[in-house]
Short mmCIF file of C-alpha atoms and ligand atoms in Angstrom, two decimals:
data_model
loop_
_atom_site.label_atom_id
_atom_site.label_comp_id
_atom_site.label_asym_id
_atom_site.label_seq_id
_atom_site.Cartn_x
_atom_site.Cartn_y
_atom_site.Cartn_z
CA MET A 208 13.77 -4.22 17.97
CA THR A 209 15.07 -7.51 16.55
CA PHE A 210 14.68 -8.32 12.85
CA LYS A 211 11.96 -10.87 13.71
CA GLU A 212 10.10 -8.36 15.88
CA CYS A 213 10.25 -5.84 13.05
CA LEU A 214 8.75 -8.33 10.55
CA ASP A 215 6.14 -9.41 13.13
CA ASN A 216 5.15 -5.83 13.98
CA ARG A 217 4.70 -4.58 10.43
CA PHE A 218 1.11 -4.66 9.28
CA SER A 219 -1.11 -2.68 6.93
CA CYS A 220 -2.36 0.25 8.99
CA ARG A 221 -5.81 1.44 7.94
CA ASP A 222 -6.38 4.20 10.47
CA PHE A 223 -3.73 6.79 11.31
CA ILE A 224 -3.63 9.51 13.98
CA ASP A 225 -3.00 13.17 12.99
CA TYR A 226 0.78 12.98 12.87
CA GLU A 227 2.91 14.35 10.07
CA LEU A 228 6.46 13.02 9.76
CA SER A 229 9.19 15.62 9.32
CA LYS A 230 11.40 15.55 6.22
CA ASP A 231 14.22 14.18 8.42
CA GLU A 232 12.00 11.34 9.67
CA LEU A 233 11.09 10.44 6.09
CA ILE A 234 14.71 10.63 4.98
CA ASN A 235 15.76 8.32 7.84
CA ILE A 236 13.40 5.66 6.41
CA VAL A 237 14.70 6.22 2.87
CA GLU A 238 18.33 5.96 4.01
CA LEU A 239 17.63 2.41 5.26
CA ALA A 240 15.52 1.42 2.21
CA LYS A 241 18.33 2.64 -0.05
CA LEU A 242 20.55 -0.18 1.28
CA SER A 243 18.43 -2.58 -0.83
CA PRO A 244 20.15 -4.55 -3.58
CA SER A 245 19.15 -3.95 -7.22
CA ALA A 246 20.16 -5.49 -10.54
CA THR A 247 23.57 -4.04 -11.54
CA ASN A 248 22.97 -1.50 -8.74
CA MET A 249 20.62 0.41 -11.07
CA GLN A 250 18.56 1.66 -8.10
CA PRO A 251 15.45 2.38 -10.17
CA ALA A 252 13.07 3.02 -7.22
CA LYS A 253 12.03 6.67 -6.91
CA LEU A 254 9.79 8.24 -4.26
CA SER A 255 7.62 11.35 -4.47
CA PHE A 256 6.34 12.51 -1.09
CA PHE A 257 3.06 14.33 -0.50
CA SER A 258 1.93 16.12 2.68
CA GLY A 259 -0.15 19.15 3.68
CA LYS A 260 -1.69 20.95 0.70
CA SER A 261 -0.22 18.64 -1.96
CA LEU A 262 -1.66 15.63 -0.10
CA ALA A 263 -5.11 17.21 0.27
CA LYS A 264 -5.18 18.11 -3.45
CA LEU A 265 -4.09 14.63 -4.53
CA SER A 266 -6.81 13.10 -2.35
CA ASP A 267 -9.49 15.41 -3.79
CA ASP A 268 -8.35 14.72 -7.35
CA LEU A 269 -8.27 10.95 -6.79
CA LEU A 270 -11.76 10.91 -5.26
CA ASN A 271 -12.97 12.92 -8.23
CA ALA A 272 -11.31 10.42 -10.60
CA VAL A 273 -12.96 7.53 -8.71
CA LYS A 274 -16.39 9.15 -8.92
CA ASN A 275 -15.98 9.86 -12.65
CA ASN A 276 -14.36 6.49 -13.37
CA LEU A 277 -11.23 8.08 -14.92
CA LYS A 278 -9.17 4.88 -14.75
CA SER A 279 -5.59 4.68 -16.06
CA GLN A 280 -3.23 2.00 -14.74
CA ASP A 281 0.48 1.60 -15.60
CA ILE A 282 1.09 -1.82 -14.05
CA LYS A 283 -1.58 -4.48 -13.60
CA LEU A 284 -1.57 -5.58 -9.98
CA TYR A 285 -4.04 -8.45 -10.29
CA PRO A 286 -4.72 -11.30 -12.75
CA ASP A 287 -7.33 -10.64 -15.46
CA ILE A 288 -9.18 -13.77 -14.33
CA TRP A 289 -8.92 -14.81 -10.69
CA PHE A 290 -8.00 -18.45 -10.05
CA GLU A 291 -7.12 -20.64 -7.06
CA PRO A 292 -5.50 -20.34 -4.57
CA TYR A 293 -5.37 -16.56 -5.09
CA LYS A 294 -9.12 -16.16 -5.43
CA SER A 295 -9.78 -17.74 -2.01
CA ARG A 296 -6.90 -15.98 -0.26
CA ARG A 297 -8.15 -12.61 -1.52
CA PHE A 298 -11.75 -13.45 -0.61
CA GLN A 299 -10.88 -14.61 2.93
CA THR A 300 -8.73 -11.55 3.58
CA GLY A 301 -11.58 -9.29 2.45
CA ILE A 302 -14.13 -11.10 4.63
CA ARG A 303 -11.90 -10.88 7.70
CA LEU A 304 -11.04 -7.23 7.08
CA TYR A 305 -14.71 -6.24 6.84
CA GLU A 306 -15.41 -8.26 10.02
CA ALA A 307 -12.74 -6.21 11.82
CA LEU A 308 -14.41 -3.07 10.47
CA ASN A 309 -17.81 -4.36 11.62
CA ILE A 310 -19.25 -3.85 8.12
CA LYS A 311 -21.70 -6.49 6.85
CA ARG A 312 -21.80 -7.75 3.25
CA ASP A 313 -25.10 -6.02 2.45
CA GLU A 314 -24.04 -2.62 3.90
CA LYS A 315 -23.14 -1.23 0.48
CA GLU A 316 -22.94 2.41 1.58
CA LYS A 317 -20.49 1.61 4.39
CA ARG A 318 -18.39 -0.58 2.05
CA LEU A 319 -18.14 2.26 -0.46
CA GLU A 320 -17.23 4.71 2.30
CA GLN A 321 -14.49 2.31 3.45
CA TRP A 322 -13.22 1.95 -0.15
CA HIS A 323 -13.04 5.74 -0.46
CA LYS A 324 -10.80 5.82 2.64
CA ASN A 325 -8.05 4.36 0.41
CA PHE A 326 -8.11 7.65 -1.49
CA LYS A 327 -7.90 9.61 1.77
CA PHE A 328 -4.88 7.45 2.60
CA PHE A 329 -6.59 6.24 5.79
CA ASN A 330 -5.96 9.69 7.30
CA ALA A 331 -2.17 9.36 7.04
CA LYS A 332 -0.53 12.79 6.80
CA ASN A 333 2.27 11.52 4.58
CA LEU A 334 2.07 9.62 1.32
CA ALA A 335 4.90 8.33 -0.83
CA ILE A 336 4.41 7.38 -4.45
CA LEU A 337 6.86 4.71 -5.59
CA HIS A 338 7.64 5.14 -9.29
CA ILE A 339 10.24 4.35 -11.95
CA ASP A 340 11.45 6.09 -15.08
CA ASN A 341 9.79 5.28 -18.40
CA GLY A 342 11.92 2.98 -20.53
CA LEU A 343 12.77 0.56 -17.73
CA ASN A 344 11.69 -3.08 -17.93
CA GLU A 345 9.89 -5.57 -15.64
CA GLY A 346 13.17 -6.37 -13.86
CA SER A 347 13.10 -2.94 -12.28
CA LEU A 348 9.78 -3.86 -10.65
CA LEU A 349 11.64 -6.65 -8.84
CA ASP A 350 14.16 -4.08 -7.58
CA CYS A 351 11.27 -1.85 -6.49
CA GLY A 352 9.64 -4.75 -4.60
CA ILE A 353 12.81 -5.26 -2.59
CA PHE A 354 13.06 -1.51 -1.96
CA LEU A 355 9.40 -1.36 -0.91
CA ALA A 356 9.78 -4.24 1.57
CA ASN A 357 12.80 -2.61 3.14
CA PHE A 358 11.01 0.75 3.24
CA LEU A 359 8.05 -0.78 5.11
CA ASN A 360 10.29 -2.60 7.56
CA ALA A 361 12.52 0.45 8.06
CA ALA A 362 9.45 2.56 8.85
CA THR A 363 8.31 -0.08 11.37
CA TYR A 364 11.78 -0.20 12.93
CA LEU A 365 11.74 3.59 13.33
CA GLY A 366 8.32 3.50 15.06
CA PHE A 367 5.98 4.33 12.17
CA SER A 368 3.12 2.47 10.48
CA THR A 369 2.43 2.08 6.78
CA CYS A 370 -0.10 0.83 4.27
CA VAL A 371 0.77 0.05 0.66
CA LEU A 372 -1.91 1.45 -1.64
CA GLY A 373 -2.35 -0.38 -4.91
CA SER A 374 -5.88 1.00 -5.16
CA ILE A 375 -4.70 4.50 -6.10
CA THR A 376 -2.66 3.16 -9.03
CA GLU A 377 -5.91 2.62 -10.93
CA TYR A 378 -5.72 6.39 -11.46
CA CYS A 379 -2.10 6.93 -12.59
CA ASP A 380 -2.87 9.90 -14.87
CA THR A 381 -4.37 11.76 -11.89
CA ILE A 382 -1.25 11.04 -9.85
CA ARG A 383 0.93 12.28 -12.75
CA GLU A 384 -1.18 15.46 -13.00
CA ASN A 385 -0.08 16.05 -9.40
CA GLY A 386 3.62 16.08 -10.28
CA VAL A 387 4.80 12.45 -10.31
CA GLU A 388 6.79 11.37 -13.38
CA GLY A 389 7.27 7.99 -15.08
CA LYS A 390 5.50 4.71 -14.30
CA ILE A 391 3.61 4.57 -11.03
CA ILE A 392 3.98 1.40 -8.97
CA CYS A 393 2.13 2.05 -5.71
CA GLY A 394 1.38 4.50 -2.96
CA ILE A 395 2.56 4.14 0.65
CA ALA A 396 0.58 5.80 3.45
CA ILE A 397 2.96 6.58 6.33
CA GLY A 398 2.23 7.78 9.84
CA LYS A 399 1.40 6.61 13.33
CA LYS A 400 -1.34 4.05 13.95
CA SER A 401 -4.52 4.86 15.84
CA SER A 402 -6.07 2.50 18.41
CA ASP A 403 -8.98 1.71 16.02
CA ASN A 404 -9.92 -1.99 15.92
CA VAL A 405 -9.07 -2.22 12.19
CA ASN A 406 -5.42 -2.02 13.18
CA ASN A 407 -5.75 -5.23 15.24
CA PHE A 408 -6.64 -7.17 12.07
CA LYS A 409 -3.90 -9.75 11.49
CA THR A 410 -3.71 -11.52 8.13
CA ILE A 411 -3.01 -15.23 7.68
CA ARG A 412 -0.14 -16.72 5.66
CA ALA A 413 -0.11 -19.76 3.36
CA SER A 414 1.37 -23.01 4.71
CA ASN A 415 4.95 -23.97 3.84
CA GLU A 416 3.56 -26.90 1.81
CA GLU A 417 1.70 -24.46 -0.43
CA ILE A 418 4.70 -22.32 -1.29
CA ILE A 419 7.85 -24.45 -0.90
CA LYS A 420 9.16 -27.29 -3.04
CA PHE A 421 12.50 -28.94 -2.27
CA ILE A 422 13.86 -30.33 -5.56
C1 FMN B 117 1.28 -4.09 -3.77
C2 FMN B 117 0.30 -3.96 -2.63
C3 FMN B 117 -0.86 -3.23 -2.81
C4 FMN B 117 -1.76 -3.07 -1.75
N1 FMN B 117 -2.86 -2.26 -1.91
C5 FMN B 117 -3.69 -2.04 -0.86
C6 FMN B 117 -4.76 -1.11 -0.97
O1 FMN B 117 -4.96 -0.48 -2.00
N2 FMN B 117 -5.56 -0.93 0.11
C7 FMN B 117 -5.36 -1.61 1.29
O2 FMN B 117 -6.12 -1.39 2.24
N3 FMN B 117 -4.34 -2.49 1.43
C8 FMN B 117 -3.49 -2.70 0.39
N4 FMN B 117 -2.42 -3.55 0.52
C9 FMN B 117 -2.21 -4.26 1.79
C10 FMN B 117 -2.50 -5.76 1.66
O3 FMN B 117 -3.89 -5.97 1.68
C11 FMN B 117 -1.80 -6.45 2.84
O4 FMN B 117 -0.41 -6.29 2.70
C12 FMN B 117 -2.12 -7.95 2.94
O5 FMN B 117 -3.48 -8.16 3.16
C13 FMN B 117 -1.31 -8.58 4.07
O6 FMN B 117 -1.60 -7.94 5.29
P1 FMN B 117 -0.50 -7.20 6.17
O7 FMN B 117 0.18 -6.15 5.32
O8 FMN B 117 -1.26 -6.56 7.31
O9 FMN B 117 0.50 -8.22 6.61
C14 FMN B 117 -1.50 -3.70 -0.51
C15 FMN B 117 -0.32 -4.43 -0.35
C16 FMN B 117 0.58 -4.54 -1.37
C17 FMN B 117 1.88 -5.29 -1.14
#
């Protein structure tokens, strides 16, 4: 697989088959992600892996936290007030995702069921939590972003699919109660994609004019 093919092939997988990666398969992904640069080579990104019983318990606890609204977030993922162009990009992505899922706007029950799938990790049998030690600053989030991107691409390169889960970080205390230490950045569902139509959903990117300025 070329570098371009790897970037082209990566996508957010939202339906996984029953396949659990071995420890060696997970470590092979980490070995590539570890090649990421970081400020002064601090390497702040840490991963806690869940599978089997620990995964099932985390999922149950998260769904319970969702139902009881036990929110606790370490790092705000979204702006407090949505503004353009982010508002429209988010809206359009949501509309197109629900089209791929064949769920209409007024089908509230189905939408809720789909939302809950985040907390079942879209049936992935492996979940990584990306976290950093307490006491680190925002700069370490930049290092983690680079690590995360390389992790996702490394997984793709090695034949696996992934979905980053920001949704579960609304319940950081629940994740900590399940053994993760420090500040929680995101979850990563890892596995093999199913042939479900949701996995054919391809997102759109902003034009160069919107994001580039030559000065
Ligand atoms: C930090 C972060 C958090 C995300 N959280 C979620 C999530 O909770 N649930 C979900 O279905 N997708 C989540 N995604 C996936 C994004 O929706 C997806 O990356 C974006 O729409 C672009 O699509 P693509 O990954 O298929 O290229 C997240 C992605 C990132 C980078």
